[in-house]
PDB file of C-alpha atoms in Angstrom:
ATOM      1  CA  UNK A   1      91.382 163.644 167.697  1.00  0.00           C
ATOM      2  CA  UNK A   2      88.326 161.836 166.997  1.00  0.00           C
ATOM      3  CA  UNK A   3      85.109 160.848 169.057  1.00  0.00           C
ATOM      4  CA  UNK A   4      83.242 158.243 168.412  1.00  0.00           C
ATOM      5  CA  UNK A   5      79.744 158.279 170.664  1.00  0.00           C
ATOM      6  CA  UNK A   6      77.326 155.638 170.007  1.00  0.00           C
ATOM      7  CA  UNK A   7      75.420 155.914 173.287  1.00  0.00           C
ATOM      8  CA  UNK A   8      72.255 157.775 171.575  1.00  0.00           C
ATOM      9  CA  UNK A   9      72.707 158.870 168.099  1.00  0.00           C
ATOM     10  CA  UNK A  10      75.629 157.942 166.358  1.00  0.00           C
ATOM     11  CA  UNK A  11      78.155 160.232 165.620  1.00  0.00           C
ATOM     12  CA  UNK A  12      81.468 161.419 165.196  1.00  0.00           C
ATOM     13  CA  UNK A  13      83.705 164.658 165.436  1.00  0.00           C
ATOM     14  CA  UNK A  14      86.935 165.212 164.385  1.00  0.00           C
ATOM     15  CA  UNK A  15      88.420 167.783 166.839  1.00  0.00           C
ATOM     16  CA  UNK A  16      85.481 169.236 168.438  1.00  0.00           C
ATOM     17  CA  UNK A  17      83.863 169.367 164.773  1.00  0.00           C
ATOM     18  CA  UNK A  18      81.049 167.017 164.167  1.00  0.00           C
ATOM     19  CA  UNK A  19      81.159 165.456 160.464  1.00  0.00           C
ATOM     20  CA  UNK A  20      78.589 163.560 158.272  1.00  0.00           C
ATOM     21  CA  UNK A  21      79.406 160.342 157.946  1.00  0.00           C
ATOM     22  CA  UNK A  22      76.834 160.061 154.761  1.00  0.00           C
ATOM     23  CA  UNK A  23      73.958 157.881 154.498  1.00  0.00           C
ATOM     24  CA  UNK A  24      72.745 154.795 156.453  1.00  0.00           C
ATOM     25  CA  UNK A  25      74.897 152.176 154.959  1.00  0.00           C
ATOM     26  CA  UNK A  26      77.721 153.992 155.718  1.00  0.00           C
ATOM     27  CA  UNK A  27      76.294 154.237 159.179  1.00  0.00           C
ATOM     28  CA  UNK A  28      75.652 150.769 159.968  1.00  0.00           C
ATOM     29  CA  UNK A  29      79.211 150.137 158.693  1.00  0.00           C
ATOM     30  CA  UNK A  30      80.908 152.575 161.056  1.00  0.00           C
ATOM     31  CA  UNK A  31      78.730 150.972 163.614  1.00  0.00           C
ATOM     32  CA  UNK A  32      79.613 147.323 163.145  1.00  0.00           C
ATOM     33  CA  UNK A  33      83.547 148.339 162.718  1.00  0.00           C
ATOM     34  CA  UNK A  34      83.338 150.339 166.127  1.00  0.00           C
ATOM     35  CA  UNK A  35      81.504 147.053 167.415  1.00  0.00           C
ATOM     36  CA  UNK A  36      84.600 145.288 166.941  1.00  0.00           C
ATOM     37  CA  UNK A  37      87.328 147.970 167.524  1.00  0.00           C
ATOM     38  CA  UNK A  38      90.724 147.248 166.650  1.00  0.00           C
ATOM     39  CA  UNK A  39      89.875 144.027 165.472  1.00  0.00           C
ATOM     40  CA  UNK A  40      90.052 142.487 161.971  1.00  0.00           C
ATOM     41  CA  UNK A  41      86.275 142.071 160.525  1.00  0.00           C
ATOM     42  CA  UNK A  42      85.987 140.243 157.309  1.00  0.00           C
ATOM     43  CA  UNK A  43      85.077 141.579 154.284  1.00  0.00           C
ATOM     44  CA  UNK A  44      82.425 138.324 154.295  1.00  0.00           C
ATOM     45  CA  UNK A  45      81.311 139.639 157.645  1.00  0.00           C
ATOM     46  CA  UNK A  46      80.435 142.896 156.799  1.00  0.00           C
ATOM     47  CA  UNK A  47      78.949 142.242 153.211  1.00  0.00           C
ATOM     48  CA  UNK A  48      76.557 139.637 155.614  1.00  0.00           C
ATOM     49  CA  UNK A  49      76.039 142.617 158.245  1.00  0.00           C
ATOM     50  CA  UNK A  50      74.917 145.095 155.368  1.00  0.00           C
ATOM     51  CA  UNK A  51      72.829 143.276 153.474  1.00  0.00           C
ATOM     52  CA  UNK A  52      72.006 140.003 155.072  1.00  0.00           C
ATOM     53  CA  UNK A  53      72.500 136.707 153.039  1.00  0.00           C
ATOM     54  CA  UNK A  54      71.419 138.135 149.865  1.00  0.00           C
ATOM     55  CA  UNK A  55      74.252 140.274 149.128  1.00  0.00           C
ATOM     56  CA  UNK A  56      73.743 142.276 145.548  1.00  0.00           C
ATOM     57  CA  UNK A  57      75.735 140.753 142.602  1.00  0.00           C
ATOM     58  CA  UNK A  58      78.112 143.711 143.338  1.00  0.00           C
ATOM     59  CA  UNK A  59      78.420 143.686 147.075  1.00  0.00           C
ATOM     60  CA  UNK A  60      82.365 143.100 147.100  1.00  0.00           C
ATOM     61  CA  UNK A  61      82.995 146.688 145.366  1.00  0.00           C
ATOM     62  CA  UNK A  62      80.393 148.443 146.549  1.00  0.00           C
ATOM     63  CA  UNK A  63      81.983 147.553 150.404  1.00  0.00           C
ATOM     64  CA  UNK A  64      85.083 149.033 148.692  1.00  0.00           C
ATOM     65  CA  UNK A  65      83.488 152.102 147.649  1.00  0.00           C
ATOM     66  CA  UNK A  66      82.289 152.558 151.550  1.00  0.00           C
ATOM     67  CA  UNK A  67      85.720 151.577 153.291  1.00  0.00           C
ATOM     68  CA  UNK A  68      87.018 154.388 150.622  1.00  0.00           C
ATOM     69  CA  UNK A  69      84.070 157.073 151.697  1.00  0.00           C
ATOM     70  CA  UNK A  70      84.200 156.137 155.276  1.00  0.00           C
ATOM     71  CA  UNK A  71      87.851 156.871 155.533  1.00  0.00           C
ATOM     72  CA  UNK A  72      87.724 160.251 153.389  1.00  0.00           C
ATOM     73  CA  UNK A  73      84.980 161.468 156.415  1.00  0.00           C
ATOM     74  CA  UNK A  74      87.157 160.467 159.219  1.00  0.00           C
ATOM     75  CA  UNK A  75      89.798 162.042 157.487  1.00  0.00           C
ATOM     76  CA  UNK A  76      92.688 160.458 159.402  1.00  0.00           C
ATOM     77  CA  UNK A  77      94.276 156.731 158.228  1.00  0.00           C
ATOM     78  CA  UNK A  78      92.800 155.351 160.833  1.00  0.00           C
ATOM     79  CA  UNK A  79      90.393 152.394 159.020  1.00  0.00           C
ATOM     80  CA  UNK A  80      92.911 149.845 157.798  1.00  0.00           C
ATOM     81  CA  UNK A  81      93.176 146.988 155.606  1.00  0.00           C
ATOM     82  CA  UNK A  82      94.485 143.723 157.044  1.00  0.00           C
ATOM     83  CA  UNK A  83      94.318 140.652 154.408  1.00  0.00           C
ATOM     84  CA  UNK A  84      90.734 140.119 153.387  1.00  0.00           C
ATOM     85  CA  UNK A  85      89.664 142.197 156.504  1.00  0.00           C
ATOM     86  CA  UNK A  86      89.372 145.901 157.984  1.00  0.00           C
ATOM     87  CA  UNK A  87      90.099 147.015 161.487  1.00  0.00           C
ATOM     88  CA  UNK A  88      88.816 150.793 163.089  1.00  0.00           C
ATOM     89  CA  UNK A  89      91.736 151.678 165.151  1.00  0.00           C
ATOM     90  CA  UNK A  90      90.168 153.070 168.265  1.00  0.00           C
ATOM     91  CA  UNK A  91      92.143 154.956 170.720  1.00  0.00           C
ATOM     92  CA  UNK A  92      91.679 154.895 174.405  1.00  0.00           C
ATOM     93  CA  UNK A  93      89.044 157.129 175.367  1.00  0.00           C
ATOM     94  CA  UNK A  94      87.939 157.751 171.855  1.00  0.00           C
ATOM     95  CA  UNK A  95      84.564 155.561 172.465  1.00  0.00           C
ATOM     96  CA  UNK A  96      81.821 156.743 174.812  1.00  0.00           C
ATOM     97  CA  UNK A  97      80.831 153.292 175.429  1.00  0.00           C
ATOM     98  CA  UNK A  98      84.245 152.533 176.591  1.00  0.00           C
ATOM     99  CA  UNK A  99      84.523 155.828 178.732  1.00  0.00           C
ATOM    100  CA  UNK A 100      80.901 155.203 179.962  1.00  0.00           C
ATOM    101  CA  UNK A 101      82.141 151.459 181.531  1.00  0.00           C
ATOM    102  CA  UNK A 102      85.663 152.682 182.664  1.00  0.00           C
ATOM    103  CA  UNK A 103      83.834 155.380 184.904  1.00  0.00           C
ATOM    104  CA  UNK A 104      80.782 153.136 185.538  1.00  0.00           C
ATOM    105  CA  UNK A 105      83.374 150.728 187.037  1.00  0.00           C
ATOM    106  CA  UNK A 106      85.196 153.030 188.897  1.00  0.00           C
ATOM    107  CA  UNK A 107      82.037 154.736 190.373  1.00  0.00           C
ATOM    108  CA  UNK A 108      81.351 151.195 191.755  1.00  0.00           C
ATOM    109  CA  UNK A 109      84.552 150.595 193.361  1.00  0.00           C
ATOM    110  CA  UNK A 110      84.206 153.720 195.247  1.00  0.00           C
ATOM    111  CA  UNK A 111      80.658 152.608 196.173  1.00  0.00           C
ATOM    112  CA  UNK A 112      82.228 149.640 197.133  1.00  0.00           C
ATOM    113  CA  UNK A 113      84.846 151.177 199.223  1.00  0.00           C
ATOM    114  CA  UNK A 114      82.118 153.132 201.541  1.00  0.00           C
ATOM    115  CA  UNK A 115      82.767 156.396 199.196  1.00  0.00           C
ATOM    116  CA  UNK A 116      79.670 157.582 198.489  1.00  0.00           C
ATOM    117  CA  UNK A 117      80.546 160.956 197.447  1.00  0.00           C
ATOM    118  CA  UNK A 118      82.982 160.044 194.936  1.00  0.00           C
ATOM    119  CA  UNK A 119      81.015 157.360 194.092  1.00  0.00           C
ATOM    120  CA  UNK A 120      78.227 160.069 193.083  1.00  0.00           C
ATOM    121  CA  UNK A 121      80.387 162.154 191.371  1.00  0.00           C
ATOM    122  CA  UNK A 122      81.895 159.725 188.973  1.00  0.00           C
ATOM    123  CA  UNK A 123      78.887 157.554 188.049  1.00  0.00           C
ATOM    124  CA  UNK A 124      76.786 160.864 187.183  1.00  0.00           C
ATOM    125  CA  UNK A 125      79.884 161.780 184.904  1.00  0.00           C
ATOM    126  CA  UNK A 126      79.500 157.774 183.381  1.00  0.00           C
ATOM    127  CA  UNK A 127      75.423 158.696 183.297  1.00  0.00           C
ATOM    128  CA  UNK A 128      75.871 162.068 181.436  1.00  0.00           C
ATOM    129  CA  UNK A 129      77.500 160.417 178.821  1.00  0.00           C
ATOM    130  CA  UNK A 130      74.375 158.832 177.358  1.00  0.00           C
ATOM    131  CA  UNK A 131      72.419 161.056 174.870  1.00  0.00           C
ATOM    132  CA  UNK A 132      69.452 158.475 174.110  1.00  0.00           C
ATOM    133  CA  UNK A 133      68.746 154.741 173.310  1.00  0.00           C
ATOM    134  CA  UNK A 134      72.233 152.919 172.967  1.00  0.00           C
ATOM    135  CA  UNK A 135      73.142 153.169 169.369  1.00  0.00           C
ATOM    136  CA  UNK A 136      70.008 155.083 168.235  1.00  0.00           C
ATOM    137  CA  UNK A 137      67.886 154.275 165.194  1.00  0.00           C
ATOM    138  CA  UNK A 138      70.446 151.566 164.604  1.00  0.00           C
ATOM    139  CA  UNK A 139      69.453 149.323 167.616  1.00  0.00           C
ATOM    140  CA  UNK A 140      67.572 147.114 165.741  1.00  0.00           C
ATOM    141  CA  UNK A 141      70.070 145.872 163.387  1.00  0.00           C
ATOM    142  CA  UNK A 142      70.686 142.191 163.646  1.00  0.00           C
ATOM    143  CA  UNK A 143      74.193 142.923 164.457  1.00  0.00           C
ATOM    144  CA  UNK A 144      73.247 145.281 167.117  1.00  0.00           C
ATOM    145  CA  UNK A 145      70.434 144.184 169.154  1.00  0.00           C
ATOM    146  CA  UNK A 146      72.806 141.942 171.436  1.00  0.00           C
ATOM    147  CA  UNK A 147      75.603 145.174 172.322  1.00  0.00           C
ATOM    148  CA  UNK A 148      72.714 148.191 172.321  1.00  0.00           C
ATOM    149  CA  UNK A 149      71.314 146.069 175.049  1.00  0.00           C
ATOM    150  CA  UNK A 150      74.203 144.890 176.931  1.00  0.00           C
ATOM    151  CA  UNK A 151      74.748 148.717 177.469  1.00  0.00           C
ATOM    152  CA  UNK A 152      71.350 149.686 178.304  1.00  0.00           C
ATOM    153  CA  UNK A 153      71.480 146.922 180.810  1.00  0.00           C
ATOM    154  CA  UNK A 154      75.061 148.577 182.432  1.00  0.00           C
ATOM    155  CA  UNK A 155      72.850 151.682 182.231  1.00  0.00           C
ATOM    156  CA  UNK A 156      70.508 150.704 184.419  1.00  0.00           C
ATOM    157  CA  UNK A 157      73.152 149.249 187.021  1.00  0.00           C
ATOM    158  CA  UNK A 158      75.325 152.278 186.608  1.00  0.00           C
ATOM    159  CA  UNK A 159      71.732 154.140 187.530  1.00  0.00           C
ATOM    160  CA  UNK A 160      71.330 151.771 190.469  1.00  0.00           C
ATOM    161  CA  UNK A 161      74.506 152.319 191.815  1.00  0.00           C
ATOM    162  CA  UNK A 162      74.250 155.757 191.638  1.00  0.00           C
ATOM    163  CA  UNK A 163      71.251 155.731 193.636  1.00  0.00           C
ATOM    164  CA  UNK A 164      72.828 153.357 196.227  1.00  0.00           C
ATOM    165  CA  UNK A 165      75.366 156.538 196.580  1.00  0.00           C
ATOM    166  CA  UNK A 166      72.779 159.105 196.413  1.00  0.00           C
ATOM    167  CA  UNK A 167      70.547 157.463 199.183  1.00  0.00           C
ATOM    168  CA  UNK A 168      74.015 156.427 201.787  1.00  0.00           C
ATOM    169  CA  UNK A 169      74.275 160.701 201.376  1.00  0.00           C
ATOM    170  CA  UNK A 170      71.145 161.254 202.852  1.00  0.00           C
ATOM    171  CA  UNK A 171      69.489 162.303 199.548  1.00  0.00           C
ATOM    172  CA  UNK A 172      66.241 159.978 200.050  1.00  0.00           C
ATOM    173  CA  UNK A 173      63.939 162.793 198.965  1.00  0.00           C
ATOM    174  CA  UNK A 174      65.550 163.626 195.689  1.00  0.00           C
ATOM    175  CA  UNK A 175      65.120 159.809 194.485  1.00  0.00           C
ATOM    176  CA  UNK A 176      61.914 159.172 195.684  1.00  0.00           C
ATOM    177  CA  UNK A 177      60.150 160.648 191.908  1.00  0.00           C
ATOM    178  CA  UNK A 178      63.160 158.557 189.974  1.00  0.00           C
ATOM    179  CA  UNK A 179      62.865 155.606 191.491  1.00  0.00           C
ATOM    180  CA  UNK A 180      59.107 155.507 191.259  1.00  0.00           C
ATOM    181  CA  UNK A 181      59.327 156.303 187.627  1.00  0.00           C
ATOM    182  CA  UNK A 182      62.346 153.434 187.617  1.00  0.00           C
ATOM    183  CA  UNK A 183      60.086 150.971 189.193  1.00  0.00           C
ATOM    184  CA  UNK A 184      57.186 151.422 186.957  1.00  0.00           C
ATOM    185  CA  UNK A 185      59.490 151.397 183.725  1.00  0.00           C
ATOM    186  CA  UNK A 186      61.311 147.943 185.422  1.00  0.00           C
ATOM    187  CA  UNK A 187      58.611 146.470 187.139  1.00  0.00           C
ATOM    188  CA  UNK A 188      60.802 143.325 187.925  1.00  0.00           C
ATOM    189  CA  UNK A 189      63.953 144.570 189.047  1.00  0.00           C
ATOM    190  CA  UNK A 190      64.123 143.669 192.363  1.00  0.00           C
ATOM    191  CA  UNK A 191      66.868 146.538 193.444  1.00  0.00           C
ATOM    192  CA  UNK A 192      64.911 149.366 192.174  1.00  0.00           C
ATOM    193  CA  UNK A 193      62.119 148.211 194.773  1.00  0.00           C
ATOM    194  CA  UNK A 194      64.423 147.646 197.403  1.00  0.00           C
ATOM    195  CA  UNK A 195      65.901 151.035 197.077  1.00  0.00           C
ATOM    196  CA  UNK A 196      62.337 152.929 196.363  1.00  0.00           C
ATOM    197  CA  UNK A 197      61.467 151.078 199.689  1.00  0.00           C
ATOM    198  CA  UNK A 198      64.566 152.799 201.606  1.00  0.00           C
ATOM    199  CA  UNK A 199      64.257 156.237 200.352  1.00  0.00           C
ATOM    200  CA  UNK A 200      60.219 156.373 201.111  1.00  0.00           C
ATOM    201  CA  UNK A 201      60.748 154.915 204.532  1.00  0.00           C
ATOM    202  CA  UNK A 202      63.465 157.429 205.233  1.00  0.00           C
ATOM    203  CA  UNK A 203      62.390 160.263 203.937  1.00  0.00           C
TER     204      UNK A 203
END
């Protein structure tokens, strides 16, 4: 069983055991793969993603090399080789990102449904999940600035939510210190002043 969790740090264990993936080329190519699980990404693709349009002289074996070192760490044939591309088979639940928006969806169906409780429950779960910064030190990358902040952005609604649940259970008092920290962190985001608003007038 292996775990792929990209919502801080990257990493990956390999039941329960956490493994070194190697340096940050091999990294970034884990990262990009897992960006497009269990989808073919061409070899062009990646060599561009690695080392921008420049490639060394040598890029096409050195990419070989990796693919070869990448799958010896995972240890399990799951990086395979489909015409002049590779695809990261990905199992479901084996991405934290992907558990993170199954759970931050069904928190807000429950919201939706007038179950606050539940709704808590499930979205702290989705919440918990994050360790950091949405892909970590590798946020920056070209090919990552437009997913690391698609997820910080269903962070921040799965946070909102959350406190929509947490203020409908009376808990006005407890959010008062996180939304104020929120607001000053999101200045424009109009729901975070709407709820700060509620849970200072009822509380």
């Amino acid at each position: 069983m292996i775990d792929y969790r990209i919502l801080g740090p990257v990493e990956v264990s390999v039941n329960g055991r956490e493994i070194d993936i190697g340096g940050p080329r091999l990294r970034k190519l884990l990262v990009i793969l897992l960006l497009h699980a269990n989808q073919p990404v061409p070899r062009g693709t990646l060599a561009y993603d690695l080392w921008g349009d420049q490639p060394p002289a040598g890029a096409r074996g050195s990419l070989e090399v990796y693919i070869s070192r990448l799958r010896k760490a995972l240890g399990s044939p799951v990086l395979l080789t489909r015409s002049s591309a590779y695809c990261l088979t990905v199992g479901n639940g084996q991405l934290d990102a992907h558990r993170f928006e199954q759970l931050a969806g069904q928190g807000r169906s429950e919201l939706a449904e007038h179950k606050p409780g539940p709704a808590a429950r499930t979205l702290r779960a989705a919440l918990e999940l994050w360790r950091g910064p949405a892909l970590g030190d590798l946020s920056g990358e070209s090919f990552a600035q437009v997913e690391a902040a698609r997820l910080e952005e269903l962070r921040l609604g799965a946070t909102e939510d959350r406190i929509d649940a947490d203020l409908a259970l009376g808990r006005h008092a407890d959010v008062i210190g996180e939304l104020e920290a929120l607001v000053a962190a999101h200045p424009l985001r109009e729901r975070l002043h709407g709820q700060l608003m509620v849970a200072l007038y009822r509380g």
